[in-house]
CSV table of C-alpha atoms in Angstrom, one decimal:
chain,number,residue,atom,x,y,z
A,29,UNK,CA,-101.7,-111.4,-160.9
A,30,UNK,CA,-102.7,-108.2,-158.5
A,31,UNK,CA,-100.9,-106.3,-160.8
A,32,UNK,CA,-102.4,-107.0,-164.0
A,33,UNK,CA,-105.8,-106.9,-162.4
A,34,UNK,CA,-105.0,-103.3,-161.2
A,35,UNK,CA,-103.7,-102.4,-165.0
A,36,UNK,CA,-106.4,-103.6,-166.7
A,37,UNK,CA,-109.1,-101.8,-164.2
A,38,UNK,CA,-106.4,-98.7,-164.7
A,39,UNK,CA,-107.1,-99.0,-168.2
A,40,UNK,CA,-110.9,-99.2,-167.8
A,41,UNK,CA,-111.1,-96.1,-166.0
A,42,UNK,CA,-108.7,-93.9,-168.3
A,43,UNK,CA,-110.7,-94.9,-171.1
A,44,UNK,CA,-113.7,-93.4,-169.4
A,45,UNK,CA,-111.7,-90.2,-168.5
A,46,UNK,CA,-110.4,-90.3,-172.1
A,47,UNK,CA,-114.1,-90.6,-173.7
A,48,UNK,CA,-115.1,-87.1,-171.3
A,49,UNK,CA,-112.4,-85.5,-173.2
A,50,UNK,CA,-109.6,-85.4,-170.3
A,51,UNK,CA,-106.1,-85.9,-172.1
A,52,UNK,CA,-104.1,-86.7,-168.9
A,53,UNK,CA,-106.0,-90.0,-169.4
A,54,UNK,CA,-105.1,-90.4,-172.8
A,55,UNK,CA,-101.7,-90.2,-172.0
A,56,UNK,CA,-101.9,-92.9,-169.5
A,57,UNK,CA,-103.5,-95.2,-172.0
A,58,UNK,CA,-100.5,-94.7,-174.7
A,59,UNK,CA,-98.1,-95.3,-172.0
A,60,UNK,CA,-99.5,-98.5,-170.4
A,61,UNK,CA,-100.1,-99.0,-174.3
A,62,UNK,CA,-96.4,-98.6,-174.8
A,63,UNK,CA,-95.2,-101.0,-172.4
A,64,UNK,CA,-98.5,-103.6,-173.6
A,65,UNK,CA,-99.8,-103.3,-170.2
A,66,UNK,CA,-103.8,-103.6,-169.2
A,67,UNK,CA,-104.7,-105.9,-172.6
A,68,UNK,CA,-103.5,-102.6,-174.8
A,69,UNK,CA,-100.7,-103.2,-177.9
A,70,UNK,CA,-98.1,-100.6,-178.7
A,71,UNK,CA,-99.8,-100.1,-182.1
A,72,UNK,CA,-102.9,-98.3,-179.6
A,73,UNK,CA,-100.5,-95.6,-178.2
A,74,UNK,CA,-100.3,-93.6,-181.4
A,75,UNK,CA,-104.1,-93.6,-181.4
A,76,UNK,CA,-104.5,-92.1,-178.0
A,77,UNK,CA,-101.2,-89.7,-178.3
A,78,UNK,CA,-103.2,-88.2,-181.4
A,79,UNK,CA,-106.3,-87.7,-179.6
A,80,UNK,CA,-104.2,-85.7,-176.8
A,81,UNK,CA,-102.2,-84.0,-179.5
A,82,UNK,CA,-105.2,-82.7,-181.1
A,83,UNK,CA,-106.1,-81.3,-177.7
A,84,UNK,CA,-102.5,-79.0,-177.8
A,85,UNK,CA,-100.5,-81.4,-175.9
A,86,UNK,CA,-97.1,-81.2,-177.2
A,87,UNK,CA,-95.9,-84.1,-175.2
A,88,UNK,CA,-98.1,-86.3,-176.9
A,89,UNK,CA,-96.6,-84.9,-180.1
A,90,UNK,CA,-92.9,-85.3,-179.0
A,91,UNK,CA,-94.1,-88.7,-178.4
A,92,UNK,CA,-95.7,-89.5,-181.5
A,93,UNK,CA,-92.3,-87.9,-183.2
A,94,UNK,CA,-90.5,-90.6,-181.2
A,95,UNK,CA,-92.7,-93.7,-181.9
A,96,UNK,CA,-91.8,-92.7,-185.4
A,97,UNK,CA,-88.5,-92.5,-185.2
A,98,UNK,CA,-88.2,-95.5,-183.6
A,99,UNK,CA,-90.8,-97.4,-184.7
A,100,UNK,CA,-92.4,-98.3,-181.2
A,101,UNK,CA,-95.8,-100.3,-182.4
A,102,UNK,CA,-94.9,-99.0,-185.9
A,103,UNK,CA,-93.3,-98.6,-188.8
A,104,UNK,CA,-90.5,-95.5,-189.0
A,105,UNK,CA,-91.5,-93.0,-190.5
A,106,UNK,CA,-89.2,-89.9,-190.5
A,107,UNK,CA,-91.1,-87.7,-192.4
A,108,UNK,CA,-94.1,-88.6,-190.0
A,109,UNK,CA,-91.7,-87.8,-186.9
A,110,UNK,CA,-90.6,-84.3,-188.4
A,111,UNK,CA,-94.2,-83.3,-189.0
A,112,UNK,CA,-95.0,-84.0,-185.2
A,113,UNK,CA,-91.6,-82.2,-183.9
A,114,UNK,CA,-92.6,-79.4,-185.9
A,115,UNK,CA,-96.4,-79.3,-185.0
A,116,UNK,CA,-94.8,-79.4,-181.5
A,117,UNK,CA,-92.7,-76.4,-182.1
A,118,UNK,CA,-95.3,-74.5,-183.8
A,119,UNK,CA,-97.0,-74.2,-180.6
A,120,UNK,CA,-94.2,-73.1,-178.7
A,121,UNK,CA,-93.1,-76.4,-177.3
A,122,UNK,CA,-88.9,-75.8,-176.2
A,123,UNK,CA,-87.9,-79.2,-176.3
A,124,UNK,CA,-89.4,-79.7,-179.7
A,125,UNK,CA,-88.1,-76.5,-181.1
A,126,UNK,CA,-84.2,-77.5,-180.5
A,127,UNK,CA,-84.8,-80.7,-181.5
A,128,UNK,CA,-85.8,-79.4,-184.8
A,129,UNK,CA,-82.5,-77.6,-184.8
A,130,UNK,CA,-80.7,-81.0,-184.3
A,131,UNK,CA,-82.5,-82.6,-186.7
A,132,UNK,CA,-81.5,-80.2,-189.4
A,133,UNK,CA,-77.9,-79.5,-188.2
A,134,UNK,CA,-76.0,-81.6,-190.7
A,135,UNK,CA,-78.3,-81.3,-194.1
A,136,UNK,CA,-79.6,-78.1,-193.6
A,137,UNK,CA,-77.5,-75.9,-191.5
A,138,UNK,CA,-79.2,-72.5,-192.2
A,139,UNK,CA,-82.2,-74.0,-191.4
A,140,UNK,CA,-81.2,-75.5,-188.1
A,141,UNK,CA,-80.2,-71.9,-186.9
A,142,UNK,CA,-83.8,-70.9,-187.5
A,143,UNK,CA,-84.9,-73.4,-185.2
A,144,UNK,CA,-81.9,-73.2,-182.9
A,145,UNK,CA,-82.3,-68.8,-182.9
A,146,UNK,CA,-85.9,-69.6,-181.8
A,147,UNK,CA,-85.2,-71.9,-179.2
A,148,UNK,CA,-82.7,-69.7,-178.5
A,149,UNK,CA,-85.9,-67.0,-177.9
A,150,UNK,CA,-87.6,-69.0,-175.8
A,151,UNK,CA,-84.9,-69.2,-172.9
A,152,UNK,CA,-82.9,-72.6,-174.1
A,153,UNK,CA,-79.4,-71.4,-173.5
A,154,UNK,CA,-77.7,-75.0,-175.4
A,155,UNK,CA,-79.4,-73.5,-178.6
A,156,UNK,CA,-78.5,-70.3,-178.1
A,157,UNK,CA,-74.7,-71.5,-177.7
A,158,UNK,CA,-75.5,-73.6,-180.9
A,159,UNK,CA,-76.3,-71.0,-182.7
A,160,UNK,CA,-73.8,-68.6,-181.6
A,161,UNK,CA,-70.9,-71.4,-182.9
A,162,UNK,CA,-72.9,-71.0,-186.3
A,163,UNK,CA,-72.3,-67.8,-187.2
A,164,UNK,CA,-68.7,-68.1,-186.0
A,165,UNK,CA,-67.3,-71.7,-187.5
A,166,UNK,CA,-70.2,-73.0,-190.0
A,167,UNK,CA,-69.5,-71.9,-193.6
A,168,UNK,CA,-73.0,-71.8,-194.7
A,169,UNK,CA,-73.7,-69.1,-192.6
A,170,UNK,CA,-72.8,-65.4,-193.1
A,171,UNK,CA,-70.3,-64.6,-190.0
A,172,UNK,CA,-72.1,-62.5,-187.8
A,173,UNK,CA,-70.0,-60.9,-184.8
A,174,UNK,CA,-72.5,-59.0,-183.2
A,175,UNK,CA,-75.1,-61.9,-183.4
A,176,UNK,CA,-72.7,-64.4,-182.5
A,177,UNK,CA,-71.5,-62.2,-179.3
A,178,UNK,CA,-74.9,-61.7,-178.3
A,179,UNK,CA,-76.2,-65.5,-178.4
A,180,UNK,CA,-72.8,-66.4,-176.8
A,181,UNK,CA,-74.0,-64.1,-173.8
A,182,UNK,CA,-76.9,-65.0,-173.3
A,183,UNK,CA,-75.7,-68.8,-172.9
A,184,UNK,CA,-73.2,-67.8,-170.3
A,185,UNK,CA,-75.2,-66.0,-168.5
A,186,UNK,CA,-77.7,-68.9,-168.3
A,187,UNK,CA,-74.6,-70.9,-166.8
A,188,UNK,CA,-73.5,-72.9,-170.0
A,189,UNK,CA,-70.0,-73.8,-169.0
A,190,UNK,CA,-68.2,-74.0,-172.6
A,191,UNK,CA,-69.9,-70.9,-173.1
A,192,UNK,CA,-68.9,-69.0,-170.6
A,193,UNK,CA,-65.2,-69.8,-171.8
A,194,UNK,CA,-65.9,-69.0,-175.6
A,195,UNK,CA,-67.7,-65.5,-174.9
A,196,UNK,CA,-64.9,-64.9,-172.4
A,197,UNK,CA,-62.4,-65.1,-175.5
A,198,UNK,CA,-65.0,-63.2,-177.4
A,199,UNK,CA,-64.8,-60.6,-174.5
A,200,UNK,CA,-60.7,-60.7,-174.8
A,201,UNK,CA,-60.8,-60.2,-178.2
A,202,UNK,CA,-63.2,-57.6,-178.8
A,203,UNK,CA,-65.0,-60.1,-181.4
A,204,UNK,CA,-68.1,-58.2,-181.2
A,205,UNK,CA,-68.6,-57.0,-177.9
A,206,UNK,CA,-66.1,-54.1,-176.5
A,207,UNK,CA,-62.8,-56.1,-175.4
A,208,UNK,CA,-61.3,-56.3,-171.8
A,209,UNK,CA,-59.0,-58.5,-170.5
A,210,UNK,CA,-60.7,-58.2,-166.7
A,211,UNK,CA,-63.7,-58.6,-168.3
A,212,UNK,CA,-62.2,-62.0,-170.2
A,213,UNK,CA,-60.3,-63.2,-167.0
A,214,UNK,CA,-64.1,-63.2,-165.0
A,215,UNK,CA,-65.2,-65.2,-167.2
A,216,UNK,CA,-62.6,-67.5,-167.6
A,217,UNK,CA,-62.8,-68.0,-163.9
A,218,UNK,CA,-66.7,-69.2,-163.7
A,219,UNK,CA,-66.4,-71.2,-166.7
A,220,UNK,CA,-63.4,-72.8,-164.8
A,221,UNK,CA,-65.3,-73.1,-161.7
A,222,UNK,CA,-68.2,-74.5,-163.4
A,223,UNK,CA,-66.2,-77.9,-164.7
A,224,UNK,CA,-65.2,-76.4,-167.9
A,225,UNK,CA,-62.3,-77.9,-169.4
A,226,UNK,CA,-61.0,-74.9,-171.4
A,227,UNK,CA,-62.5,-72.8,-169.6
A,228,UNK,CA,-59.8,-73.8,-166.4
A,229,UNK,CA,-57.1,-73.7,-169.1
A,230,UNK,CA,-58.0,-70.0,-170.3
A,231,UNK,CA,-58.3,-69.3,-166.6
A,232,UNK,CA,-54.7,-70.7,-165.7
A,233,UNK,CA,-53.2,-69.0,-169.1
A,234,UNK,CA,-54.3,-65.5,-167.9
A,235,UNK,CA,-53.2,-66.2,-164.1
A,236,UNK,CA,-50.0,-67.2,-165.1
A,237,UNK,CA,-49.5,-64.1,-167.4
A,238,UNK,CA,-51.3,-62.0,-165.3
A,239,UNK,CA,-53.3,-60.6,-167.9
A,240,UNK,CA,-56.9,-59.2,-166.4
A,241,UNK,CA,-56.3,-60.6,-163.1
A,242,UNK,CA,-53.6,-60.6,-160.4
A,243,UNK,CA,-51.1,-63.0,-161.5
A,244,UNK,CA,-50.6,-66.2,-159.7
A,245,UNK,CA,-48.5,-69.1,-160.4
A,246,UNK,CA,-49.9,-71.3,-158.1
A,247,UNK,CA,-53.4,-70.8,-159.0
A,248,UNK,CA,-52.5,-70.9,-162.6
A,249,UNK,CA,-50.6,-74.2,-162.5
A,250,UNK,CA,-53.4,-75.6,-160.0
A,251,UNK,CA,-56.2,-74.3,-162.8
A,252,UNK,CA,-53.9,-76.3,-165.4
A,253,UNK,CA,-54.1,-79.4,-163.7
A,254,UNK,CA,-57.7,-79.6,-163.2
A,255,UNK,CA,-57.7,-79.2,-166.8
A,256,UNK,CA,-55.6,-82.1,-167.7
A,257,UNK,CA,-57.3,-84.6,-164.5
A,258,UNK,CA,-60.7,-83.4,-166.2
A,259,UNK,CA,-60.6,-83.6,-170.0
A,260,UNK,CA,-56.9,-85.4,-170.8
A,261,UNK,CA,-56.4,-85.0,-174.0
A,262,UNK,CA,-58.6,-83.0,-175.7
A,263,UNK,CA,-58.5,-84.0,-179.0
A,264,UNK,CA,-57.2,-80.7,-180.7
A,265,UNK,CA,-53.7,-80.4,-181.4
A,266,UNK,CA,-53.8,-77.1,-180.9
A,267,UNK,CA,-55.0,-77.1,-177.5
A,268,UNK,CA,-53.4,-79.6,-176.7
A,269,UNK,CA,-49.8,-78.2,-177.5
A,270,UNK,CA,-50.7,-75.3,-176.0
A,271,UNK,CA,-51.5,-77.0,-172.8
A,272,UNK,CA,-48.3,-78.7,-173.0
A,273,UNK,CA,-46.4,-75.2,-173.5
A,274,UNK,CA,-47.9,-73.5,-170.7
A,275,UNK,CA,-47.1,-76.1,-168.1
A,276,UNK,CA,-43.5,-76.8,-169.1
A,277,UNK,CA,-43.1,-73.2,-168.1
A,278,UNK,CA,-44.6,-73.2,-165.3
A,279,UNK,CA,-42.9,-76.4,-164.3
A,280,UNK,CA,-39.2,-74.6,-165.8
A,281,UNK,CA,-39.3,-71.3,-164.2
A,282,UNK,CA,-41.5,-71.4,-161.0
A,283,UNK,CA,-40.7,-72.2,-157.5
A,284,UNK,CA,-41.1,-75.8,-157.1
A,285,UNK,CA,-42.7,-75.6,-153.8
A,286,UNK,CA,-45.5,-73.4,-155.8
A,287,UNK,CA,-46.0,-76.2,-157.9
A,288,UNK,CA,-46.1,-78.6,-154.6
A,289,UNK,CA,-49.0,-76.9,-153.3
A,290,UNK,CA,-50.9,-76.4,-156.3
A,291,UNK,CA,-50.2,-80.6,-156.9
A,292,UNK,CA,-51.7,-80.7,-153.4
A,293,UNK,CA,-55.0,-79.0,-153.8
A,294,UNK,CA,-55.9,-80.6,-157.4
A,295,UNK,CA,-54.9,-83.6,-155.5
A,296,UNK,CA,-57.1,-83.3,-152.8
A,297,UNK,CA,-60.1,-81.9,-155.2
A,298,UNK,CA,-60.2,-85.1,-157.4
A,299,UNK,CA,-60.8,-87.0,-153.9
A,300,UNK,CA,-63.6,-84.5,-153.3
A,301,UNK,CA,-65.1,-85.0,-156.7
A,302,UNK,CA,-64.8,-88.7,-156.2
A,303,UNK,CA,-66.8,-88.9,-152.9
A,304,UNK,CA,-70.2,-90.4,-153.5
C-alpha cells in the first residue's frame, strides 16, 4: 500500500539522518520499530534508542526503561529498566527522577524520598507532596515537621489540590510552620475550589464553625455537599463519620431554607460539571 511505501522510504531516510549522527532520527526508527512499521522488528528499537541515549537523550532512556519493563521486542528485565530510569535521572531528567521514587516506594522507602526530595528540587510538585507524607506517616522515616511543612508548601503552592488541604491543616495546627486559623481557612478554600475532596470538607467544617473565616451555614453545608457528590465515601472511617457529624448538624439546627439554597447551588454545579 501507499502507506507502507511511504514507511519504508521514512525508514530509509532516518537511517541516513541516523548514520550523520542526528538522534531525532533515531528516535523515529525505534518508534516505527516499535509498532514493526517500514520492514523494522521491535527487537531494532532498543538498538536505535541506545544510540540516542548515548547521545544524552533521556527520552530514549525512559524508553528503553519501558521496553524493559514490558518486554516490547524483549525479554523483561527489571534490573535493566532501573539502570536506564536511573541513567535518566542522573542527568537531570524529571520524569525519570520520580519515577525512581515510585519504583522504590514500597521496598525501599528511605530511598524513594531521596529520589522523590530531588524531584522534589527540580520543580515536580507530586514528589514534593510525596515526600512531605513521608516524613509525616511512613515509619521508616524520622518525622520531620519542618521538612515536611516545607515540601507540603511548595506542593500547594504549585496547585496540588490534596496538598493544599494537608498544609492548610499543617497551617491550623502549627505542625511546623507558625499556626493560624485564617491562614488554614485560605487554604481550605483553594483546595476546595480546586476539586479537592477534603479539601471542601475542611472548608465547610471551618465555615460552619466560623473558625478563620466569616461563618456561613449556607456556604458550609453547600461546601459539604460537593464533598459527598464528589468523593462519596471516602474510604476512612474517620472521615467519613466525621462528614456524617457535621451535616446532621447542619441539617438539625440550621434554617431549612439555608439548606434549600445551598441544595440548589450544588445542584446546579453538578449539571455544570456534567456539560461536555
Amino acid at each position: 500500500t501507499q502507506s507502507k511505501a511511504n514507511k519504508d522510504d521514512a525508514v530509509i531516510w532516518y537511517q541516513k539522518a541516523a548514520a550523520q549522527g542526528q538522534s531525532d532520527a533515531m528516535i523515529a526508527l525505534a518508534e516505527l520499530a516499535l509498532s514493526a512499521h517500514g520492514g523494522l522488528s521491535p527487537s531494532d528499537a532498543v538498538k536505535w534508542l541506545e544510540k540516542a541515549a548515548a547521545k544524552g537523550r533521556t527520552d530514549a532512556m525512559l524508553a528503553l526503561s519501558d521496553i524493559y519493563v514490558l518486554g516490547k521486542g524483549t525479554a523483561p528485565d527489571p534490573i535493566k529498566a532501573k539502570s536506564w530510569l536511573t541513567r535518566a535521572a542522573n542527568f537531570g531528567d524529571l520524569t525519570a527522577t520520580r519515577e525512581l521514587g515510585d519504583f522504590y516506594f514500597e521496598d525501599n522507602p528511605k530511598q524513594a524520598l531521596i529520589w522523590y526530595e530531588k524531584a522534589a528540587l527540580l520543580g515536580d510538585a507530586q514528589s514534593a507532596y510525596f515526600a512531605a507524607i513521608m516524613y509525616v506517616e511512613n515509619f521508616d522515616i524520622k518525622p520531620d515537621a519542618i521538612r515536611a511543612s516545607a515540601l507540603m508548601e511548595q506542593a500547594a503552592k504549585a496547585g496540588h489540590p490534596a496538598a493544599m488541604a494537608d498544609y492548610g491543616l499543617l497551617v491550623y495546627q502549627g505542625n511546623g510552620v507558625p499556626k493560624s486559623a485564617e491562614g488554614a481557612a485560605k487554604w481550605f478554600e483553594k483546595s476546595a475550589k480546586a476539586g479537592d475532596a477534603e479539601g471542601r470538607f475542611l472548608y465547610a467544617f471551618t465555615l460552619a464553625k466560623g473558625d478563620g473565616v466569616t461563618q456561613n451555614f449556607e456556604d458550609a453545608y453547600y461546601w459539604l455537599l460537593r464533598a459527598e457528590n464528589d468523593s462519596g465515601a471516602s474510604g476512612i472511617a474517620e472521615y467519613d463519620r466525621d462528614r456524617s457529624e457535621l451535616k446532621k448538624r447542619l441539617e438539625d439546627n440550621v434554617d431549612p431554607a439555608i439548606l434549600a439554597r445551598a441544595r440548589q447551588r450544588a445542584a446546579s454545579e453538578r449539571v455544570l460539571s456534567a456539560k461536555p
